[in-house]
mmCIF file of C-alpha atoms in Angstrom:
data_model
loop_
_atom_site.group_PDB
_atom_site.id
_atom_site.type_symbol
_atom_site.label_atom_id
_atom_site.label_comp_id
_atom_site.label_asym_id
_atom_site.label_seq_id
_atom_site.Cartn_x
_atom_site.Cartn_y
_atom_site.Cartn_z
ATOM 1 C CA MET M 1194 114.692 14.957 -35.050
ATOM 2 C CA ASN M 1195 112.090 12.231 -36.101
ATOM 3 C CA PRO M 1196 113.220 8.914 -37.518
ATOM 4 C CA SER M 1197 111.715 10.208 -40.728
ATOM 5 C CA THR M 1198 113.461 13.255 -41.257
ATOM 6 C CA ASN M 1199 116.788 12.204 -39.711
ATOM 7 C CA ALA M 1200 116.716 8.935 -42.475
ATOM 8 C CA LYS M 1201 115.541 11.531 -45.468
ATOM 9 C CA MET M 1202 118.953 13.610 -44.485
ATOM 10 C CA LYS M 1203 120.598 10.753 -44.052
ATOM 11 C CA THR M 1204 119.600 10.039 -48.242
ATOM 12 C CA LYS M 1205 120.007 13.863 -48.687
ATOM 13 C CA ARG M 1206 123.473 13.840 -47.622
ATOM 14 C CA HIS M 1207 124.361 10.847 -49.548
ATOM 15 C CA PHE M 1208 123.715 12.312 -52.729
ATOM 16 C CA ASN M 1209 124.874 16.227 -52.296
ATOM 17 C CA GLU M 1210 128.309 14.480 -51.139
ATOM 18 C CA THR M 1211 128.246 12.267 -54.194
ATOM 19 C CA ALA M 1212 126.781 14.501 -56.944
ATOM 20 C CA SER M 1213 129.753 15.754 -58.418
ATOM 21 C CA ASP M 1214 131.334 12.748 -58.875
ATOM 22 C CA TYR M 1215 128.174 10.460 -59.014
ATOM 23 C CA SER M 1216 128.110 8.324 -62.666
ATOM 24 C CA ASN M 1217 131.149 6.982 -61.546
ATOM 25 C CA SER M 1218 130.256 6.513 -57.927
ATOM 26 C CA ASN M 1219 128.852 3.004 -56.611
ATOM 27 C CA ASP M 1220 125.498 3.986 -56.916
ATOM 28 C CA GLY M 1221 126.547 5.847 -60.873
ATOM 29 C CA LYS M 1222 127.573 2.651 -61.779
ATOM 30 C CA PHE M 1223 124.876 -0.089 -60.513
ATOM 31 C CA VAL M 1224 121.714 2.795 -62.035
ATOM 32 C CA GLN M 1225 123.839 2.516 -66.234
ATOM 33 C CA PRO M 1226 122.490 -0.409 -67.147
ATOM 34 C CA MET M 1227 118.520 0.373 -65.881
ATOM 35 C CA TYR M 1228 118.254 3.253 -67.941
ATOM 36 C CA GLU M 1229 118.428 0.728 -71.840
ATOM 37 C CA ALA M 1230 114.984 -1.196 -70.526
ATOM 38 C CA LEU M 1231 113.699 2.967 -69.003
ATOM 39 C CA VAL M 1232 114.384 4.538 -71.900
ATOM 40 C CA LYS M 1233 112.217 1.527 -74.089
ATOM 41 C CA GLU M 1234 109.397 1.805 -72.231
ATOM 42 C CA ILE M 1235 109.020 5.107 -72.243
ATOM 43 C CA ASN M 1236 109.376 4.739 -75.799
ATOM 44 C CA ARG M 1237 106.032 3.011 -76.408
ATOM 45 C CA THR M 1238 104.455 6.515 -75.596
ATOM 46 C CA PRO M 1239 104.004 9.077 -78.221
ATOM 47 C CA GLY M 1240 105.263 11.112 -76.086
ATOM 48 C CA GLY M 1241 103.888 14.473 -74.406
ATOM 49 C CA LYS M 1242 104.771 15.856 -70.800
ATOM 50 C CA LEU M 1243 107.284 13.330 -68.331
ATOM 51 C CA LEU M 1244 108.332 14.056 -65.319
ATOM 52 C CA ASP M 1245 111.370 12.155 -63.148
ATOM 53 C CA VAL M 1246 111.097 11.776 -59.969
ATOM 54 C CA GLY M 1247 114.374 11.322 -57.993
ATOM 55 C CA CYS M 1248 116.076 12.569 -61.660
ATOM 56 C CA GLY M 1249 119.319 12.972 -59.866
ATOM 57 C CA ASN M 1250 121.566 14.642 -62.219
ATOM 58 C CA GLY M 1251 119.396 14.051 -65.167
ATOM 59 C CA MET M 1252 121.013 11.579 -67.048
ATOM 60 C CA LEU M 1253 118.003 9.905 -67.873
ATOM 61 C CA PHE M 1254 117.227 13.318 -70.088
ATOM 62 C CA THR M 1255 120.749 12.746 -72.028
ATOM 63 C CA PHE M 1256 118.599 9.368 -73.798
ATOM 64 C CA LEU M 1257 115.414 11.196 -74.769
ATOM 65 C CA SER M 1258 114.148 13.611 -77.579
ATOM 66 C CA GLU M 1259 113.004 17.083 -76.505
ATOM 67 C CA GLU M 1260 111.099 16.769 -79.819
ATOM 68 C CA HIS M 1261 109.107 13.989 -78.246
ATOM 69 C CA TYR M 1262 108.404 14.790 -74.588
ATOM 70 C CA GLU M 1263 108.734 18.125 -72.254
ATOM 71 C CA MET M 1264 111.181 16.797 -69.191
ATOM 72 C CA PHE M 1265 110.722 17.383 -65.373
ATOM 73 C CA GLY M 1266 112.424 16.448 -62.967
ATOM 74 C CA ILE M 1267 112.579 16.831 -58.967
ATOM 75 C CA ASP M 1268 115.088 15.143 -56.555
ATOM 76 C CA PHE M 1269 115.499 15.707 -52.659
ATOM 77 C CA SER M 1270 119.732 16.732 -53.987
ATOM 78 C CA GLU M 1271 120.256 20.525 -54.522
ATOM 79 C CA ASN M 1272 124.138 19.246 -55.292
ATOM 80 C CA MET M 1273 121.987 17.069 -57.622
ATOM 81 C CA ILE M 1274 119.589 19.595 -59.536
ATOM 82 C CA ALA M 1275 122.992 21.807 -60.041
ATOM 83 C CA GLU M 1276 124.249 18.527 -61.660
ATOM 84 C CA ALA M 1277 121.456 17.944 -63.915
ATOM 85 C CA GLU M 1278 120.825 21.207 -65.149
ATOM 86 C CA LYS M 1279 124.741 21.759 -66.199
ATOM 87 C CA ALA M 1280 124.069 18.495 -68.019
ATOM 88 C CA CYS M 1281 120.907 18.757 -69.839
ATOM 89 C CA GLY M 1282 121.115 23.502 -70.031
ATOM 90 C CA ASP M 1283 117.578 23.985 -71.108
ATOM 91 C CA LYS M 1284 116.156 20.847 -72.256
ATOM 92 C CA ALA M 1285 114.616 19.910 -68.804
ATOM 93 C CA SER M 1286 113.075 22.082 -66.367
ATOM 94 C CA PHE M 1287 114.506 21.071 -62.643
ATOM 95 C CA TYR M 1288 113.347 21.552 -59.223
ATOM 96 C CA VAL M 1289 114.993 20.900 -55.614
ATOM 97 C CA ALA M 1290 111.265 18.788 -53.946
ATOM 98 C CA ASP M 1291 110.751 15.806 -51.551
ATOM 99 C CA ALA M 1292 108.182 13.184 -53.042
ATOM 100 C CA GLU M 1293 105.553 13.987 -50.796
ATOM 101 C CA LYS M 1294 105.365 16.641 -52.354
ATOM 102 C CA LEU M 1295 104.779 17.835 -55.678
ATOM 103 C CA PRO M 1296 105.762 21.392 -56.843
ATOM 104 C CA PHE M 1297 103.002 20.479 -59.674
ATOM 105 C CA ASP M 1298 99.126 20.828 -59.951
ATOM 106 C CA GLY M 1299 97.300 17.506 -60.402
ATOM 107 C CA ASP M 1300 96.104 16.012 -63.903
ATOM 108 C CA THR M 1301 99.342 17.396 -65.229
ATOM 109 C CA PHE M 1302 101.367 14.575 -66.441
ATOM 110 C CA ASP M 1303 101.337 12.372 -69.458
ATOM 111 C CA MET M 1304 104.190 10.224 -67.647
ATOM 112 C CA ILE M 1305 106.052 9.848 -64.368
ATOM 113 C CA THR M 1306 109.321 7.604 -64.122
ATOM 114 C CA CYS M 1307 111.058 7.230 -60.752
ATOM 115 C CA ASN M 1308 114.377 5.277 -61.370
ATOM 116 C CA ALA M 1309 116.368 3.859 -58.490
ATOM 117 C CA SER M 1310 114.930 5.789 -55.910
ATOM 118 C CA PHE M 1311 112.144 4.478 -55.207
ATOM 119 C CA HIS M 1312 113.938 2.293 -52.441
ATOM 120 C CA HIS M 1313 114.994 5.718 -50.802
ATOM 121 C CA TYR M 1314 111.107 7.095 -49.284
ATOM 122 C CA ILE M 1315 110.355 6.887 -46.395
ATOM 123 C CA HIS M 1316 106.704 6.940 -46.914
ATOM 124 C CA PRO M 1317 105.920 5.336 -50.540
ATOM 125 C CA ASP M 1318 102.131 5.005 -50.251
ATOM 126 C CA THR M 1319 102.188 9.265 -49.719
ATOM 127 C CA VAL M 1320 104.351 9.168 -52.550
ATOM 128 C CA LEU M 1321 102.781 7.013 -54.880
ATOM 129 C CA MET M 1322 99.216 9.301 -54.144
ATOM 130 C CA GLU M 1323 101.654 12.492 -55.153
ATOM 131 C CA MET M 1324 102.431 10.724 -58.422
ATOM 132 C CA ASN M 1325 98.699 9.903 -58.960
ATOM 133 C CA ARG M 1326 97.176 13.280 -58.235
ATOM 134 C CA VAL M 1327 99.839 15.252 -60.560
ATOM 135 C CA LEU M 1328 99.449 12.866 -63.496
ATOM 136 C CA LYS M 1329 96.618 12.704 -65.649
ATOM 137 C CA PRO M 1330 93.472 10.007 -66.280
ATOM 138 C CA GLY M 1331 95.379 7.053 -67.731
ATOM 139 C CA GLY M 1332 99.026 8.211 -67.279
ATOM 140 C CA MET M 1333 101.843 6.351 -67.485
ATOM 141 C CA LEU M 1334 104.058 5.335 -64.210
ATOM 142 C CA ILE M 1335 106.857 3.255 -65.147
ATOM 143 C CA ILE M 1336 109.674 2.671 -61.849
ATOM 144 C CA GLY M 1337 113.265 1.278 -61.803
ATOM 145 C CA ASP M 1338 114.593 -0.148 -58.825
ATOM 146 C CA PRO M 1339 117.018 -3.198 -57.131
ATOM 147 C CA TYR M 1340 115.237 -6.411 -56.958
ATOM 148 C CA ILE M 1341 116.417 -8.563 -54.184
ATOM 149 C CA PRO M 1342 115.297 -12.374 -53.327
ATOM 150 C CA ALA M 1343 112.670 -12.886 -51.676
ATOM 151 C CA PHE M 1344 114.646 -15.022 -49.522
ATOM 152 C CA VAL M 1345 117.138 -12.470 -48.204
ATOM 153 C CA ARG M 1346 114.885 -8.921 -48.744
ATOM 154 C CA PRO M 1347 113.894 -9.531 -44.881
ATOM 155 C CA LEU M 1348 117.160 -8.746 -43.642
ATOM 156 C CA MET M 1349 118.388 -6.325 -46.326
ATOM 157 C CA ASN M 1350 115.219 -4.578 -45.277
ATOM 158 C CA VAL M 1351 117.038 -4.515 -41.550
ATOM 159 C CA LEU M 1352 120.353 -3.590 -42.932
ATOM 160 C CA THR M 1353 119.181 -0.949 -44.610
ATOM 161 C CA LYS M 1354 118.005 0.936 -41.376
ATOM 162 C CA LEU M 1355 121.857 1.120 -40.398
ATOM 163 C CA SER M 1356 122.717 2.514 -44.339
ATOM 164 C CA ASN M 1357 124.263 6.113 -44.545
ATOM 165 C CA GLU M 1358 123.510 5.817 -48.142
ATOM 166 C CA GLY M 1359 119.767 6.267 -47.893
ATOM 167 C CA ASP M 1360 118.290 2.551 -48.520
ATOM 168 C CA TYR M 1361 115.480 2.169 -46.379
ATOM 169 C CA HIS M 1362 113.571 -0.482 -48.293
ATOM 170 C CA PHE M 1363 113.543 -2.986 -51.217
ATOM 171 C CA TYR M 1364 110.352 -4.453 -52.722
ATOM 172 C CA GLY M 1365 109.142 -7.579 -55.023
ATOM 173 C CA MET M 1366 106.951 -7.019 -57.460
ATOM 174 C CA LYS M 1367 104.103 -8.574 -55.279
ATOM 175 C CA GLU M 1368 104.507 -6.065 -52.835
ATOM 176 C CA MET M 1369 104.382 -2.717 -55.614
ATOM 177 C CA LYS M 1370 101.298 -4.330 -57.064
ATOM 178 C CA LYS M 1371 99.346 -3.719 -53.786
ATOM 179 C CA HIS M 1372 101.505 -1.008 -53.373
ATOM 180 C CA PHE M 1373 99.959 0.550 -56.931
ATOM 181 C CA LEU M 1374 96.843 -0.937 -56.491
ATOM 182 C CA LYS M 1375 95.943 0.940 -52.764
ATOM 183 C CA ASN M 1376 97.026 4.394 -54.581
ATOM 184 C CA GLY M 1377 94.432 4.191 -56.892
ATOM 185 C CA PHE M 1378 96.843 3.040 -59.668
ATOM 186 C CA SER M 1379 96.099 0.060 -61.892
ATOM 187 C CA PRO M 1380 99.633 -2.648 -62.555
ATOM 188 C CA ILE M 1381 100.497 -3.407 -66.033
ATOM 189 C CA SER M 1382 103.916 -5.238 -65.632
ATOM 190 C CA ALA M 1383 106.519 -6.009 -63.263
ATOM 191 C CA GLU M 1384 109.499 -7.930 -65.337
ATOM 192 C CA ARG M 1385 113.206 -8.579 -63.929
ATOM 193 C CA THR M 1386 115.526 -5.849 -66.113
ATOM 194 C CA GLY M 1387 119.206 -7.288 -64.542
ATOM 195 C CA GLU M 1388 119.978 -9.833 -61.997
ATOM 196 C CA HIS M 1389 119.201 -6.784 -59.760
ATOM 197 C CA THR M 1390 116.477 -4.474 -60.962
ATOM 198 C CA ALA M 1391 113.040 -4.746 -62.179
ATOM 199 C CA LEU M 1392 110.958 -2.622 -63.904
ATOM 200 C CA TYR M 1393 107.715 -1.851 -63.043
ATOM 201 C CA THR M 1394 104.352 -0.514 -64.736
ATOM 202 C CA ALA M 1395 101.080 1.103 -63.680
ATOM 203 C CA LYS M 1396 98.723 3.500 -64.741
ATOM 204 C CA LYS M 1397 96.319 5.854 -63.119
ATOM 205 C CA ILE M 1398 92.602 4.754 -62.841
#
């Protein structure tokens, strides 16, 4: 098994194991405070088709109105998708899928969100290219992710390779901007949303 596949399987295994009680896990408790900033940013838009990449147990959709958004979620973990379907019912459509190969036609979505998931992706540029492909021209991308101070980040990015939770790489704001520009996005904003979290927004060019 090559290193990339091994890292992906580690992520899948971790989230399959924690899915049934994710909200009470360390990951779930870390994610909870991030929803407020994410939902506030989403609600700046008039609505449309929304895709949540790395949707986990579907918690984001419980904060959104189905009158304004047609909601779709993908996750690599089968157990997380099962939990999302239980939590949301027919409010959203869910798919087990790899973020590097989104199961949708091009120019489908008005908005893509990705909360506390991007730092798990082994090939971030491949994921961003896929996000760009399925977004409509001018579509919005919103990424919430952990924030690690610059002086600690290099060490953390070495230690993550030893993690059993599937963490892979933590990004700074300048690095995220470079990834956006490289993959067909125009960066809009990058801001701290808490002591250990940040929110990045961009538009498909």
